[in-house]
Structure formats: C-alpha cells, structure tokens
mmCIF file of N, CA and C in Angstrom:
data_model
loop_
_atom_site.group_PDB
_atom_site.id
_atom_site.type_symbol
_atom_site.label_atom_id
_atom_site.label_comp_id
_atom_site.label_asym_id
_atom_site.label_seq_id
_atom_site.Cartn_x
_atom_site.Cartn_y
_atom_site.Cartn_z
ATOM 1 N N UNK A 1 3.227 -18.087 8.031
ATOM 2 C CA UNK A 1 4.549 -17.511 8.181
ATOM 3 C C UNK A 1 4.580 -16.160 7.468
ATOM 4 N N UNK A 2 4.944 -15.066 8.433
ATOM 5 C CA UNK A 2 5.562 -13.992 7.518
ATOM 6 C C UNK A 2 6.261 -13.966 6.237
ATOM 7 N N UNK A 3 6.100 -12.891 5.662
ATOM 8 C CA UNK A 3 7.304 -12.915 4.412
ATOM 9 C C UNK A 3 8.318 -12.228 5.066
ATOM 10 N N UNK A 4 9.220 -12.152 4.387
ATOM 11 C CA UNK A 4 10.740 -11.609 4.747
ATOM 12 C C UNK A 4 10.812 -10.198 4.579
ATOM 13 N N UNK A 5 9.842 -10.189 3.627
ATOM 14 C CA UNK A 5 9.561 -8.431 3.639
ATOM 15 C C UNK A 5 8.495 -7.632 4.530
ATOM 16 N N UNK A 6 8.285 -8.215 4.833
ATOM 17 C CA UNK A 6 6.759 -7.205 5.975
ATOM 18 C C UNK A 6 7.414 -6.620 6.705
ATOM 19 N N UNK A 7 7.245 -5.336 6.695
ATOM 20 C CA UNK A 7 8.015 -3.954 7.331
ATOM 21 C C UNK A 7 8.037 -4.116 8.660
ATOM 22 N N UNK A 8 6.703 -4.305 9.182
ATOM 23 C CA UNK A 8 7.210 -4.028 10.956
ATOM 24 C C UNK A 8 7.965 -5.081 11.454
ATOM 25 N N UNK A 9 7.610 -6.470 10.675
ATOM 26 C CA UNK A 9 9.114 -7.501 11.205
ATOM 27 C C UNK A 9 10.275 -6.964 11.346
ATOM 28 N N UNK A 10 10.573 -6.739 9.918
ATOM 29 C CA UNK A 10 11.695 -6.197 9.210
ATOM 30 C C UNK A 10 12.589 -5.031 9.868
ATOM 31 N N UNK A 11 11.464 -4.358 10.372
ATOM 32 C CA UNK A 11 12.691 -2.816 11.123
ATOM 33 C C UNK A 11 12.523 -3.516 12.922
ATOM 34 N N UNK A 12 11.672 -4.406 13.410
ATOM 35 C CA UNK A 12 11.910 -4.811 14.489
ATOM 36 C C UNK A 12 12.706 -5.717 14.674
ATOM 37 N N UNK A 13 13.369 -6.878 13.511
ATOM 38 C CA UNK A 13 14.754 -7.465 13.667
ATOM 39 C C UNK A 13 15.774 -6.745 13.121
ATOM 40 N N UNK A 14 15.639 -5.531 12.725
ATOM 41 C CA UNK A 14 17.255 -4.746 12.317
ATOM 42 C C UNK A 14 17.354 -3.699 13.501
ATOM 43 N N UNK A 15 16.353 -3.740 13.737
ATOM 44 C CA UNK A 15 16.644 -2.774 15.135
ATOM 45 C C UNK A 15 15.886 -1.082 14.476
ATOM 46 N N UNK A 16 16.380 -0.197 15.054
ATOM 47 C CA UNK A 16 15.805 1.272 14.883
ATOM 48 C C UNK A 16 16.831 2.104 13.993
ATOM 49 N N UNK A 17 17.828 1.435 13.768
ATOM 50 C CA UNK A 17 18.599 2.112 12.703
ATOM 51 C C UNK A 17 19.093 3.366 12.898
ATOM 52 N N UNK A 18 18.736 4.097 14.014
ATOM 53 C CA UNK A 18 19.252 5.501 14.821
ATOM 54 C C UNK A 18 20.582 5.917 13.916
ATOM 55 N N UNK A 19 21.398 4.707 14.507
ATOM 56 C CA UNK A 19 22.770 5.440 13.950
ATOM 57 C C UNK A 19 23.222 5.708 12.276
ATOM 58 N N UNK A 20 22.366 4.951 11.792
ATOM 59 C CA UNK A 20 22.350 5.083 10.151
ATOM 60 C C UNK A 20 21.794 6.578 9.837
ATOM 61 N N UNK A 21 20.511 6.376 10.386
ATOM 62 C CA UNK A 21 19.864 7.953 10.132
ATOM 63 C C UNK A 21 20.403 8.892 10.828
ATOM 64 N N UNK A 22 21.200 8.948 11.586
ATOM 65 C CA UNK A 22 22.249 10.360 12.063
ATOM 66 C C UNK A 22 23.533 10.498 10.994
ATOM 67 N N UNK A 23 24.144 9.446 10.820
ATOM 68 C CA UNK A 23 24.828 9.538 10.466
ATOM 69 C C UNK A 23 24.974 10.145 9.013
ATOM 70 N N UNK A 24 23.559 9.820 8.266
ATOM 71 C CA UNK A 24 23.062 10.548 7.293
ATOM 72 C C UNK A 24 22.846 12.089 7.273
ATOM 73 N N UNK A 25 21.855 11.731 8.200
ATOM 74 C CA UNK A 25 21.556 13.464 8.444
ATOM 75 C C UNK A 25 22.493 14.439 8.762
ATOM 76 N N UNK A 26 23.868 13.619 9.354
ATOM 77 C CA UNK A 26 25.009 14.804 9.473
ATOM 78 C C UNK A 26 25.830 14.466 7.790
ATOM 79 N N UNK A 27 25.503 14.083 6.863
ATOM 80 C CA UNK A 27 26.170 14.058 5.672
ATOM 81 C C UNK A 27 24.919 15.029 5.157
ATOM 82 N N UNK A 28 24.055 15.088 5.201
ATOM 83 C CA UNK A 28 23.132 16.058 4.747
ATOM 84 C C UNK A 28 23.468 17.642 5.071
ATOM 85 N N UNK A 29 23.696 17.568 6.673
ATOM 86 C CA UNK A 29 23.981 18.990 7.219
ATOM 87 C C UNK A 29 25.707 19.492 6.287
ATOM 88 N N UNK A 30 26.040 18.500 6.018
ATOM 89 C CA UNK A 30 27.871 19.037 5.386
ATOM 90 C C UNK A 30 27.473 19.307 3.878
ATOM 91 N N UNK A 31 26.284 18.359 3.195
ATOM 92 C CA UNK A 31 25.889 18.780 1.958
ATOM 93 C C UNK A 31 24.993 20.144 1.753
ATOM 94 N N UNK A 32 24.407 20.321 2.607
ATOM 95 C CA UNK A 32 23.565 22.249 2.470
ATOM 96 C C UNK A 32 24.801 22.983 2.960
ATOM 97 N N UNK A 33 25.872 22.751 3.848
ATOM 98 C CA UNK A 33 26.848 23.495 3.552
ATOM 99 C C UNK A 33 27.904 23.766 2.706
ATOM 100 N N UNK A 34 27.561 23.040 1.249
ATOM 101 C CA UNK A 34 28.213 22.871 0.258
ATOM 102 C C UNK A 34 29.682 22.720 0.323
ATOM 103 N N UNK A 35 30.043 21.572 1.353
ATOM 104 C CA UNK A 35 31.217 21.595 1.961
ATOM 105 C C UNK A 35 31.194 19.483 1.374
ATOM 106 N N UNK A 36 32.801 19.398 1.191
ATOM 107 C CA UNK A 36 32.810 18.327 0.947
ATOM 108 C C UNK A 36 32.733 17.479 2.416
ATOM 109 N N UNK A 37 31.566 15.627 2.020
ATOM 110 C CA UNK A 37 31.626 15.088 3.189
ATOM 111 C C UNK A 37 32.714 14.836 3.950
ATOM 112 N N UNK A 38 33.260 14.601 5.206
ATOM 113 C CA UNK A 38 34.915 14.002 5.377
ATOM 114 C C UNK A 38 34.705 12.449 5.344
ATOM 115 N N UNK A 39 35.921 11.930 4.935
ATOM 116 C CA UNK A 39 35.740 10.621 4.286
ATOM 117 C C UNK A 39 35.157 9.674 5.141
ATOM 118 N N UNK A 40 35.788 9.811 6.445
ATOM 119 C CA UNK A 40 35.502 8.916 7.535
ATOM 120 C C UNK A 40 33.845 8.582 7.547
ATOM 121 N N UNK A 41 33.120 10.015 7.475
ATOM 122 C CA UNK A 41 31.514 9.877 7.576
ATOM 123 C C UNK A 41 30.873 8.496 6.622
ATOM 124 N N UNK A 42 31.502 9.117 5.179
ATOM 125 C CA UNK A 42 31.146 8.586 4.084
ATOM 126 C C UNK A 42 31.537 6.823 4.060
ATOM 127 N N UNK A 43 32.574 6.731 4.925
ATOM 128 C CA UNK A 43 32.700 5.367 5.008
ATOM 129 C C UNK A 43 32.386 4.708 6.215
ATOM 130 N N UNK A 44 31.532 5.453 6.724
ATOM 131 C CA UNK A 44 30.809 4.759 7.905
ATOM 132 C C UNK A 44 29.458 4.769 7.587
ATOM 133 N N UNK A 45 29.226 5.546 6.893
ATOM 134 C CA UNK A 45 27.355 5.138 5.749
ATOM 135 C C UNK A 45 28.007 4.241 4.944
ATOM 136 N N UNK A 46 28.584 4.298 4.209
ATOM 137 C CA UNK A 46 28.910 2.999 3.255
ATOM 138 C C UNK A 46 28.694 1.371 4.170
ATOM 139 N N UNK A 47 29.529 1.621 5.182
ATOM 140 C CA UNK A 47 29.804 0.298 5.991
ATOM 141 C C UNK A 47 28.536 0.154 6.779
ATOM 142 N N UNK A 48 27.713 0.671 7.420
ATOM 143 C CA UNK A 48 26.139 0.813 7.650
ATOM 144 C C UNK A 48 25.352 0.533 6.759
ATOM 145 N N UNK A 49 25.514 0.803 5.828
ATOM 146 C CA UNK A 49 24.440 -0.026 4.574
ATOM 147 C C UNK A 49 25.010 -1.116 4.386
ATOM 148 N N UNK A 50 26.110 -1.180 4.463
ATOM 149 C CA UNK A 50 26.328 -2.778 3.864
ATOM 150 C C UNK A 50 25.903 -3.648 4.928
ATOM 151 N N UNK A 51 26.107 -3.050 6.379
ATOM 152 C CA UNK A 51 25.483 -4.077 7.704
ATOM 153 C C UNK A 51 24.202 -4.438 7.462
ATOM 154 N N UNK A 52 23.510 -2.960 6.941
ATOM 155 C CA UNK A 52 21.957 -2.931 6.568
ATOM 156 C C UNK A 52 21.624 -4.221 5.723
ATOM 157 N N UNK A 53 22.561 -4.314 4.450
ATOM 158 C CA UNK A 53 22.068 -4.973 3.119
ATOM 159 C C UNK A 53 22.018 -6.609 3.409
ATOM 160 N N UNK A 54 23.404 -6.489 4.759
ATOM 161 C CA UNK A 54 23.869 -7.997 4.986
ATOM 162 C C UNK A 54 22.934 -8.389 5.475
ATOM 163 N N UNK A 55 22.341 -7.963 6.653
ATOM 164 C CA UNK A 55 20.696 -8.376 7.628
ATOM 165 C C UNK A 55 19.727 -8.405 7.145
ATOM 166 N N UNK A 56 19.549 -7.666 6.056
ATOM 167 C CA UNK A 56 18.242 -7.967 4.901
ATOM 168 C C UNK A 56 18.473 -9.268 4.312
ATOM 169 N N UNK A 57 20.036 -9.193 3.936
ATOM 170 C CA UNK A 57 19.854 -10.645 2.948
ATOM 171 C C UNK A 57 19.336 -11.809 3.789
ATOM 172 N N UNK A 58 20.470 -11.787 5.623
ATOM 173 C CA UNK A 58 20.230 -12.867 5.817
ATOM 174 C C UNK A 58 18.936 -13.265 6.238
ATOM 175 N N UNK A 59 17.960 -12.399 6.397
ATOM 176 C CA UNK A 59 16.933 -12.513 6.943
ATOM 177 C C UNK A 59 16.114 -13.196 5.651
ATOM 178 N N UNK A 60 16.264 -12.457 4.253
ATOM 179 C CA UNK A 60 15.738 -13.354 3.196
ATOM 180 C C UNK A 60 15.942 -14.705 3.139
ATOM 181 N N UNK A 61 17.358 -15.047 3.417
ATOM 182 C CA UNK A 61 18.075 -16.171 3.383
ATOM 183 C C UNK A 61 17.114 -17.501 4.151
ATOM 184 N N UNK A 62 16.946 -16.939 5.589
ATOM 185 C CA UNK A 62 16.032 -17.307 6.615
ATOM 186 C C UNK A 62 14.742 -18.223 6.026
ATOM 187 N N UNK A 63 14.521 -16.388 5.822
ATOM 188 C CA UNK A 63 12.857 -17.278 5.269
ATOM 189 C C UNK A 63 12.597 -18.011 3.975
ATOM 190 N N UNK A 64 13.486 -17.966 3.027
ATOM 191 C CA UNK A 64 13.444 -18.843 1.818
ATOM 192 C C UNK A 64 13.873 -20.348 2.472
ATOM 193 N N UNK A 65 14.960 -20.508 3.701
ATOM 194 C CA UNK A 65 15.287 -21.716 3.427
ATOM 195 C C UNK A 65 14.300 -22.217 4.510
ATOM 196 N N UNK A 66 13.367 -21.687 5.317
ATOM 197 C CA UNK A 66 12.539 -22.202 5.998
ATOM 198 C C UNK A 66 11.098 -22.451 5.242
ATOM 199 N N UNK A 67 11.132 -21.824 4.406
ATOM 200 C CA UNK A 67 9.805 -22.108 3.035
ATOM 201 C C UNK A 67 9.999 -23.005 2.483
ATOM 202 N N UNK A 68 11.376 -23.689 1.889
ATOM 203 C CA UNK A 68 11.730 -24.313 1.709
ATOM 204 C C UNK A 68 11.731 -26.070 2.069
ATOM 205 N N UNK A 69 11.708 -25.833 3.484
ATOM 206 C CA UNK A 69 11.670 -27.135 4.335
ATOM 207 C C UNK A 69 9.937 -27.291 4.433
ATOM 208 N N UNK A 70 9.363 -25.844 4.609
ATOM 209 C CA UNK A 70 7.823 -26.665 4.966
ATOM 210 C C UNK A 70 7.233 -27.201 3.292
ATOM 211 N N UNK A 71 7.907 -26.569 2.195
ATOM 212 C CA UNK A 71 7.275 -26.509 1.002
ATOM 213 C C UNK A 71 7.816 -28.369 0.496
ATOM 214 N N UNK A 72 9.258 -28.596 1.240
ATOM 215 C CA UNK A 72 9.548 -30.425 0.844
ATOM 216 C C UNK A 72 8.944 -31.359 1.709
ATOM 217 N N UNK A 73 8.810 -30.944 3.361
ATOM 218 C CA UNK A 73 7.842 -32.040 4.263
ATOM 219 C C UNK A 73 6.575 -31.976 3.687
ATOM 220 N N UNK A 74 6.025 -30.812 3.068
ATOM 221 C CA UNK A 74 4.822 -31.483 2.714
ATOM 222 C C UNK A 74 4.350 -32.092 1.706
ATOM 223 N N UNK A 75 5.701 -31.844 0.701
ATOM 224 C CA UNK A 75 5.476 -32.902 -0.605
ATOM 225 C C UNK A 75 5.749 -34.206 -0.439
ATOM 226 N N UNK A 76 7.124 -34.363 1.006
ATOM 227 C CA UNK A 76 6.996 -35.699 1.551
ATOM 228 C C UNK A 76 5.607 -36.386 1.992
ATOM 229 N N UNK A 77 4.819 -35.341 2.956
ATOM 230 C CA UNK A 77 3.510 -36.103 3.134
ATOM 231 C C UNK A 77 2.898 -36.171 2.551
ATOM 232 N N UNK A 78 2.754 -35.234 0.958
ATOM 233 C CA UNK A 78 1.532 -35.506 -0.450
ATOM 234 C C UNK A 78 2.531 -37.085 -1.278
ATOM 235 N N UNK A 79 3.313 -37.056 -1.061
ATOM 236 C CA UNK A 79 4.048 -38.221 -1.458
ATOM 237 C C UNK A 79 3.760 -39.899 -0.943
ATOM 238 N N UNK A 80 4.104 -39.821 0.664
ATOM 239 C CA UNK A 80 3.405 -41.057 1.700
ATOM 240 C C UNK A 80 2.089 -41.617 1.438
ATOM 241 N N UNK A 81 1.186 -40.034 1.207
ATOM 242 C CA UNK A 81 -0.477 -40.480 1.066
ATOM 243 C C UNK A 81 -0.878 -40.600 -0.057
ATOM 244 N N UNK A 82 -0.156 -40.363 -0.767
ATOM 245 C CA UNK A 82 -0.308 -40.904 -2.602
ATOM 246 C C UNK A 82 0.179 -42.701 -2.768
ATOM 247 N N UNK A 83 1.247 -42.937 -1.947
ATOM 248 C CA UNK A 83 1.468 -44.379 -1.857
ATOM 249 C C UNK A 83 0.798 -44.594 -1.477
ATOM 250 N N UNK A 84 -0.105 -44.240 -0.154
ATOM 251 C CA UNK A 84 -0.997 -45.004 0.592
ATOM 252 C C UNK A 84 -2.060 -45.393 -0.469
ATOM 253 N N UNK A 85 -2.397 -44.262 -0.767
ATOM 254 C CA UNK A 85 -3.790 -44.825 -1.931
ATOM 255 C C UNK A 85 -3.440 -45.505 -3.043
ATOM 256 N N UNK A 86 -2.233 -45.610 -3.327
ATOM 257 C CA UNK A 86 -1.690 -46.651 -4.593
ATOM 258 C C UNK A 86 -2.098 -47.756 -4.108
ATOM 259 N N UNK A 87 -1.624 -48.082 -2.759
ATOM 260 C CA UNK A 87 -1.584 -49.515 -2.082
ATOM 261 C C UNK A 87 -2.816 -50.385 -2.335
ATOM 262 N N UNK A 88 -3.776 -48.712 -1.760
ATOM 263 C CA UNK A 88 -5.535 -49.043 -0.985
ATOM 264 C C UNK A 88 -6.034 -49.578 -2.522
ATOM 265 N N UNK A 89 -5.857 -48.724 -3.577
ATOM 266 C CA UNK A 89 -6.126 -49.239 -4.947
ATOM 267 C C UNK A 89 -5.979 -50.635 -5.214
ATOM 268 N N UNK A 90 -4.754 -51.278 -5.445
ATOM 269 C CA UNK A 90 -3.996 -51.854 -5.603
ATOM 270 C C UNK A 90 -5.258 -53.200 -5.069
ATOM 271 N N UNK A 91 -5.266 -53.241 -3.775
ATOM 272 C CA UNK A 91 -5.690 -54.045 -2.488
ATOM 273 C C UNK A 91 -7.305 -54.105 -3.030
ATOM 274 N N UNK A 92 -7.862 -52.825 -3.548
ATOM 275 C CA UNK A 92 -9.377 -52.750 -4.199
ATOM 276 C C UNK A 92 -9.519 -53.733 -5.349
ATOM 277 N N UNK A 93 -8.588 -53.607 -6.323
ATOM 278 C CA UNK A 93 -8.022 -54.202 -7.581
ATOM 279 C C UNK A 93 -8.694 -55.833 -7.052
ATOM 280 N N UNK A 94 -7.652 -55.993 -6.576
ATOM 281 C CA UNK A 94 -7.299 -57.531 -5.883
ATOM 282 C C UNK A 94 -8.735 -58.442 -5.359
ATOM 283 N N UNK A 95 -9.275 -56.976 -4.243
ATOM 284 C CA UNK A 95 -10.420 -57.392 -4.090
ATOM 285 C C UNK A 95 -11.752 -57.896 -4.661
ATOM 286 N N UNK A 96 -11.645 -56.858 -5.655
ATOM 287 C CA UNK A 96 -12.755 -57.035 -6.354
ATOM 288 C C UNK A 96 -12.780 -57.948 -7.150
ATOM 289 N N UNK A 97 -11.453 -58.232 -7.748
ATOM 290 C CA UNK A 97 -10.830 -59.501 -8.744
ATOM 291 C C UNK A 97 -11.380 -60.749 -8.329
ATOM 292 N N UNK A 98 -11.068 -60.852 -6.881
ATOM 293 C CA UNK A 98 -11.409 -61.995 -5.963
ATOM 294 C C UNK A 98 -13.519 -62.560 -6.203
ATOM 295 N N UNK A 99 -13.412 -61.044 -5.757
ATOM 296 C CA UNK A 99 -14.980 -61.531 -5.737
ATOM 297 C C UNK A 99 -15.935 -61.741 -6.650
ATOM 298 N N UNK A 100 -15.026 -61.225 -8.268
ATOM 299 C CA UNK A 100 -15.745 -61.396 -9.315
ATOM 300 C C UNK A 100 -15.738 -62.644 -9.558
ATOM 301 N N UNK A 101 -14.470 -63.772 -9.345
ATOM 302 C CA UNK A 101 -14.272 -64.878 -9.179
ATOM 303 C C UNK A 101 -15.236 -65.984 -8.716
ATOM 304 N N UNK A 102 -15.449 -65.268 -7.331
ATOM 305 C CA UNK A 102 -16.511 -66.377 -6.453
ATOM 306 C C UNK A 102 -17.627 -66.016 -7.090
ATOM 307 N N UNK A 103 -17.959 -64.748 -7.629
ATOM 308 C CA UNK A 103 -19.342 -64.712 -8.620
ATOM 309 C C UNK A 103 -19.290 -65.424 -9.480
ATOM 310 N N UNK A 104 -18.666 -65.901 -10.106
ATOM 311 C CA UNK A 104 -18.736 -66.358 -11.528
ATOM 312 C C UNK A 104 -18.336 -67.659 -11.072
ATOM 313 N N UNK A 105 -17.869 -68.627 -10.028
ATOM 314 C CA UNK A 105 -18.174 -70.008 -9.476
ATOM 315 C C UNK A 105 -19.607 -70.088 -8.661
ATOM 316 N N UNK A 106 -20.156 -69.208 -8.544
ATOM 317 C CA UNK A 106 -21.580 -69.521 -7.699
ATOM 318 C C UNK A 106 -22.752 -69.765 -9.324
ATOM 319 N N UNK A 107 -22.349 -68.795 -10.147
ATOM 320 C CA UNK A 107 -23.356 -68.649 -11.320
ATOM 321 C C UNK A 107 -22.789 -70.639 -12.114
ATOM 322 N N UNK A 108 -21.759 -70.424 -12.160
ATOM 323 C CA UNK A 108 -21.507 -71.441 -13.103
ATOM 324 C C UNK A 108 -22.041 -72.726 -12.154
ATOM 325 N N UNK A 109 -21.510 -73.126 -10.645
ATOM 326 C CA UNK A 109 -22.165 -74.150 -9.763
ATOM 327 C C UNK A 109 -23.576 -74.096 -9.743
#
C-alpha cells in the first residue's frame, strides 16, 4: 500500500490545482504592483487551501484507518495461529505423557 504522502498519488487525487495556482499568481501580480490584494482574492486562496488542507487530511485519514484494519486482521490471524499451536502443544504434552506411561508399563511388565 502507498503512503498517504507519495506525491504523484497525492496531486493525482487532488486533482491539478490550476485554480489555486492562478489564483495565486494573480495575488502575486497585485503584490509587484505594490497595490493592496482585494479581499475577495485573498479569501478565495484562504478558502482553496483550506479545500487543499481538508483533502490532504482526508486522504491521511484514509490511509491510517485502512493501515489500521490490515495492521488488526493480521494480529487477529498472529492471534488464531498462536492458539492453534497452544492447542498442538497442549495435544503433544498429552501425547507424550501417554506414551511415557505405556513405556514405563512395558519396562515394569
């Protein structure tokens, strides 16, 4: 699985961002004209990054809670096969118990 950060994922699920970077670059062109931005601009980069920040998060969001699920099914299955071999033990125990038994009635008969 990808990480949440690997760039070419990353700008290919936010898309190309066009309108962020214009919208910049015309706050740039009003800043070399040492002219104040007009507000509207400034709060449409504001509200563009925050779209930006929101799709980053949720995309983090994503992949933590999907790391998440493969990182507990497989402690469920290191869990199952750890019982299993408790059991198989267990059943070895038993076994061998058994047969030390019939050894020690064949020696003594």
């Amino acid at each position: 699985m990808l990480k949440w950060y690997d760039f070419y994922e990353l700008e290919f699920s936010l898309g190309s961002l066009t309108r962020l970077k214009k919208r910049i670059n015309d706050a740039l062109v009003w800043k070399s004209r040492k002219e104040r931005i007009p507000k509207s601009l400034r709060l449409e980069i504001f509200i563009l990054r925050l779209i930006l920040k929101k799709r980053i998060l949720n995309r983090r969001y994503e992949w933590s809670k999907n790391e998440l699920k493969s990182i507990f099914s497989e402690k469920l299955v290191l869990q199952n096969l750890l019982a299993e071999k408790e059991i198989q033990s267990i059943l070895l125990e038993k076994e061998n118990y058994d047969l030390k038994k019939k050894l020690e009635s064949f020696e003594v008969g």
